[in-house]
PDB file of C-alpha atoms in Angstrom:
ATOM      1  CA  UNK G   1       4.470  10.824 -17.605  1.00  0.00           C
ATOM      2  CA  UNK G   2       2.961  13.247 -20.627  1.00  0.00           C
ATOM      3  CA  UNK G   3       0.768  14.598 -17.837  1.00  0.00           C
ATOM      4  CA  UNK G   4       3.693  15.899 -16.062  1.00  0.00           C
ATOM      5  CA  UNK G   5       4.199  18.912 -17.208  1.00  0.00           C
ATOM      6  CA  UNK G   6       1.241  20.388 -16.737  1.00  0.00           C
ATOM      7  CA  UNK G   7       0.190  19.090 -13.145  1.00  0.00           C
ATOM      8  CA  UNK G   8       3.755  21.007 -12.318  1.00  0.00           C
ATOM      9  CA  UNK G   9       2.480  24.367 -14.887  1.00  0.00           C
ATOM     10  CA  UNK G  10      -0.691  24.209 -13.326  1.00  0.00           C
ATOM     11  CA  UNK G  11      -0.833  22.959  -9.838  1.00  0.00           C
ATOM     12  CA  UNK G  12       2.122  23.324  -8.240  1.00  0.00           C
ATOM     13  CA  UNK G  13       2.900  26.685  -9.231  1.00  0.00           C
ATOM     14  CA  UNK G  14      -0.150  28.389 -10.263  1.00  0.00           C
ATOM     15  CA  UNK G  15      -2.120  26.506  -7.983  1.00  0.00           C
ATOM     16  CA  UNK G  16      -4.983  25.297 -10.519  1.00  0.00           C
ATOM     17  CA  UNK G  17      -6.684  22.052 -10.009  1.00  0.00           C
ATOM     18  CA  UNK G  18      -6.425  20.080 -13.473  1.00  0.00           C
ATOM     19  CA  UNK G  19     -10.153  19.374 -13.867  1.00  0.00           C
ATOM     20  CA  UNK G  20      -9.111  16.751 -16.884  1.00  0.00           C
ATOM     21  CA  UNK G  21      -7.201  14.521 -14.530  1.00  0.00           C
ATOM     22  CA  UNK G  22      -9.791  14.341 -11.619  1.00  0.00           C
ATOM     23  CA  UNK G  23     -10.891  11.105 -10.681  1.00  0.00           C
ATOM     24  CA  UNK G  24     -14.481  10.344 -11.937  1.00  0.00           C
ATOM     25  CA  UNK G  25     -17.060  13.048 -12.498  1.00  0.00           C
ATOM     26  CA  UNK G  26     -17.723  15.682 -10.187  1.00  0.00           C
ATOM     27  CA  UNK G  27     -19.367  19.171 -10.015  1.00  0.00           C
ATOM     28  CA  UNK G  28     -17.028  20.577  -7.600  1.00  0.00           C
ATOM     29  CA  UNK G  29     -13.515  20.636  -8.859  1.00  0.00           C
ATOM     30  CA  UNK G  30     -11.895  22.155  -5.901  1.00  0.00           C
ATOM     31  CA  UNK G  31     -13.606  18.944  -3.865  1.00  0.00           C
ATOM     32  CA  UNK G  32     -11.396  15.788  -3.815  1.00  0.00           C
ATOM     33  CA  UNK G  33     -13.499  12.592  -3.668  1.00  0.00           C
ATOM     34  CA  UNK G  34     -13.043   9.990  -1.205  1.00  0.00           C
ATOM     35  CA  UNK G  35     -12.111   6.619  -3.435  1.00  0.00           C
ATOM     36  CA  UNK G  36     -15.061   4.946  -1.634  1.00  0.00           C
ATOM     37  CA  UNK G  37     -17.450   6.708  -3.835  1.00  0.00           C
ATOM     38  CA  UNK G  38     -15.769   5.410  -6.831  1.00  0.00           C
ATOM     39  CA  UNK G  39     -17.491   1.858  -8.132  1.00  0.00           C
ATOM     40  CA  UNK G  40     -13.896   0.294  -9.028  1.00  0.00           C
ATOM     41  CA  UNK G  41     -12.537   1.193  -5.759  1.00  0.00           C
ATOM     42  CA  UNK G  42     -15.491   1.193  -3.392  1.00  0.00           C
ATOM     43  CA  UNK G  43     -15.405  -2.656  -2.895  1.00  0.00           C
ATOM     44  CA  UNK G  44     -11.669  -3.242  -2.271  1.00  0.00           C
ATOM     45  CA  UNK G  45      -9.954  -2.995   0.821  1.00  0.00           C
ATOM     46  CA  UNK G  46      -6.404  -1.544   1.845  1.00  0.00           C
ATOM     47  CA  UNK G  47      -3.875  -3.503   3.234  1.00  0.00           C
ATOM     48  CA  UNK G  48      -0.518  -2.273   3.084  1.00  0.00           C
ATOM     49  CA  UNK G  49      -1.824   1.453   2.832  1.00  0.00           C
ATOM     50  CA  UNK G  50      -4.220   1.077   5.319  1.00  0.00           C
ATOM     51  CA  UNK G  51      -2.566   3.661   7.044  1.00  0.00           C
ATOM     52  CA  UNK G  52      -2.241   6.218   4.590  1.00  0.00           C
ATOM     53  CA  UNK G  53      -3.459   9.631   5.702  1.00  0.00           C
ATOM     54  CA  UNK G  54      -5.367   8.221   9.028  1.00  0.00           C
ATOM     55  CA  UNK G  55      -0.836   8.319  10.360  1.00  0.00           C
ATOM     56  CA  UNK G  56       2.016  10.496  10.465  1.00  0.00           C
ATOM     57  CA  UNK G  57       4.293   8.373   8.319  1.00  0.00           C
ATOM     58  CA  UNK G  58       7.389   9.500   9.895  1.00  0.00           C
ATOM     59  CA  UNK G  59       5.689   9.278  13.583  1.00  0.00           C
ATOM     60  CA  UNK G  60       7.148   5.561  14.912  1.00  0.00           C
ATOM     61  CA  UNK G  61       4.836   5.739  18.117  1.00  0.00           C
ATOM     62  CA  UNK G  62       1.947   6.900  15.854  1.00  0.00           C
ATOM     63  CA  UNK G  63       2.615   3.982  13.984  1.00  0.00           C
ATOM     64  CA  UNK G  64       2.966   1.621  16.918  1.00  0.00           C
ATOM     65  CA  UNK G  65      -0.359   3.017  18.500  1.00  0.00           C
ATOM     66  CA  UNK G  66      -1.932   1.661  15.370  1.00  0.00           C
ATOM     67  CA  UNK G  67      -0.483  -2.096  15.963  1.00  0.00           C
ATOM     68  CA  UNK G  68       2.118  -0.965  13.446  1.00  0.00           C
ATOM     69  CA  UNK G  69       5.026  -4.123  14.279  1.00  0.00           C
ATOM     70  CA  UNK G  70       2.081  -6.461  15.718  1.00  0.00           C
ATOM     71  CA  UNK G  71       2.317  -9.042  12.919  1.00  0.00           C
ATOM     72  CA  UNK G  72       6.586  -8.638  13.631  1.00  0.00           C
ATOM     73  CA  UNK G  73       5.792  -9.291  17.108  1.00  0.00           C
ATOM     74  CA  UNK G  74       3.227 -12.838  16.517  1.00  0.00           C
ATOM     75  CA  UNK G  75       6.247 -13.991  13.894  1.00  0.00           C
ATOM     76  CA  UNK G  76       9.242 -13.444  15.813  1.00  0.00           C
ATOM     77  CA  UNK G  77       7.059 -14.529  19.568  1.00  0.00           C
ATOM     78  CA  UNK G  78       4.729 -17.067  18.753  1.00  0.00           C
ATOM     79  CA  UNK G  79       5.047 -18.612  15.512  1.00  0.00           C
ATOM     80  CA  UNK G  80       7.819 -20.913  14.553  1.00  0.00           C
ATOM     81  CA  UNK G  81       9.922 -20.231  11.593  1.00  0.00           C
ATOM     82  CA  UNK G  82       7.989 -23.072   9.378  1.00  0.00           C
ATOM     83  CA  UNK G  83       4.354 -21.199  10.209  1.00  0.00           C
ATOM     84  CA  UNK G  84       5.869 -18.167   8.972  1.00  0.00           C
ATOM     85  CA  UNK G  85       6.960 -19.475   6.071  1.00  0.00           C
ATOM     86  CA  UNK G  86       3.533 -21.224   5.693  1.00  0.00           C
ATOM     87  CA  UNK G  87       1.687 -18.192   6.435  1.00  0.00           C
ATOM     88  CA  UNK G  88       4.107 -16.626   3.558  1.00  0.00           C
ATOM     89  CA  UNK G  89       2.964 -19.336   1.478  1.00  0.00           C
ATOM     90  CA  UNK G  90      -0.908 -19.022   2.158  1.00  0.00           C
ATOM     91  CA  UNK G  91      -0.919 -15.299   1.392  1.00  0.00           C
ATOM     92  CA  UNK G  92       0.408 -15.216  -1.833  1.00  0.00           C
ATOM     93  CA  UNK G  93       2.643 -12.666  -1.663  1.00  0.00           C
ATOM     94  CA  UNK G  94       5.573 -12.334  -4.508  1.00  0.00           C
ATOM     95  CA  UNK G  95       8.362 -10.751  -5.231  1.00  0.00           C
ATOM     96  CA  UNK G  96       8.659  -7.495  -6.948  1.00  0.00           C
ATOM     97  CA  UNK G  97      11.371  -8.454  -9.770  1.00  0.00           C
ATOM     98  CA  UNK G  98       9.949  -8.899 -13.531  1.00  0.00           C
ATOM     99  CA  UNK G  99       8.881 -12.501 -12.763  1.00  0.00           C
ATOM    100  CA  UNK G 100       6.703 -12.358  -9.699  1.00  0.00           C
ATOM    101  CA  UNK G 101       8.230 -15.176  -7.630  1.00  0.00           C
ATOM    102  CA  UNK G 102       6.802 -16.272  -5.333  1.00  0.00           C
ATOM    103  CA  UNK G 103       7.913 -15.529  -1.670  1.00  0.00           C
ATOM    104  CA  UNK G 104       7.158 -17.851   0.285  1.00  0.00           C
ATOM    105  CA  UNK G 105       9.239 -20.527  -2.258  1.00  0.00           C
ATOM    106  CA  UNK G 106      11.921 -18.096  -1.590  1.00  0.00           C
ATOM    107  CA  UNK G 107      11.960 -18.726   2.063  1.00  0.00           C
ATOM    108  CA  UNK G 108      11.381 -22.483   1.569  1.00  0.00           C
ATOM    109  CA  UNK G 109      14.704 -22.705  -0.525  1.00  0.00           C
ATOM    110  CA  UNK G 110      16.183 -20.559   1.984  1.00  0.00           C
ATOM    111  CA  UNK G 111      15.196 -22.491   5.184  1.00  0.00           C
ATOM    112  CA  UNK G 112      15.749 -25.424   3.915  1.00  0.00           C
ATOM    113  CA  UNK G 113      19.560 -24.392   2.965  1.00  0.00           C
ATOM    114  CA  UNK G 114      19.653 -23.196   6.397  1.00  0.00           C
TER     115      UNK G 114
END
């Protein structure tokens, strides 16, 4: 947030690249760096942006093309609602309120209320 200002002063309307905010070190400050070359990020892997920049974000078929609905499709065609739930389970997603809970306990309360 304190950086706000300026990235507006500088970038957006004078056009200026602020050199201090770059990501790592680099030579060429006009020269974005992919986040591969960057040790912290080099070793993870996207998942839910795995898309970002490669698709038009508000292209459906685009997004389609690139098996965007395929894991929709397996849940709603092939699995049944417990091995969803499971699968819920296994990943570890949680929820995005202040205490993290966890999903697929959710769905489990849910289901079983059902």
């Amino acid at each position: 947030p304190e950086d706000v200002e300026e990235i507006v002063s500088e970038h957006l309307i004078k056009g200026r690249i602020v050199k201090r905010l770059l990501l790592g070190e680099t030579d060429q400050a006009d020269v974005a760096r992919s986040l591969d070359t960057v040790p912290f990020y080099a070793k993870q892997r996207r998942v839910a942006l795995r898309n970002c920049g490669v698709i038009n974000p508000e292209n459906i078929d685009e997004y389609i093309a690139h098996d965007g609905y395929a894991a929709l499709g397996k849940a709603l065609t092939e699995m049944t609602p417990q091995s969803v739930i499971d699968e819920i389970l296994k990943s570890g997603l949680r929820g995005r309120g202040g205490a993290g809970f966890p999903t697929g306990r959710k769905w489990q309360f849910a289901a079983k209320e059902a």
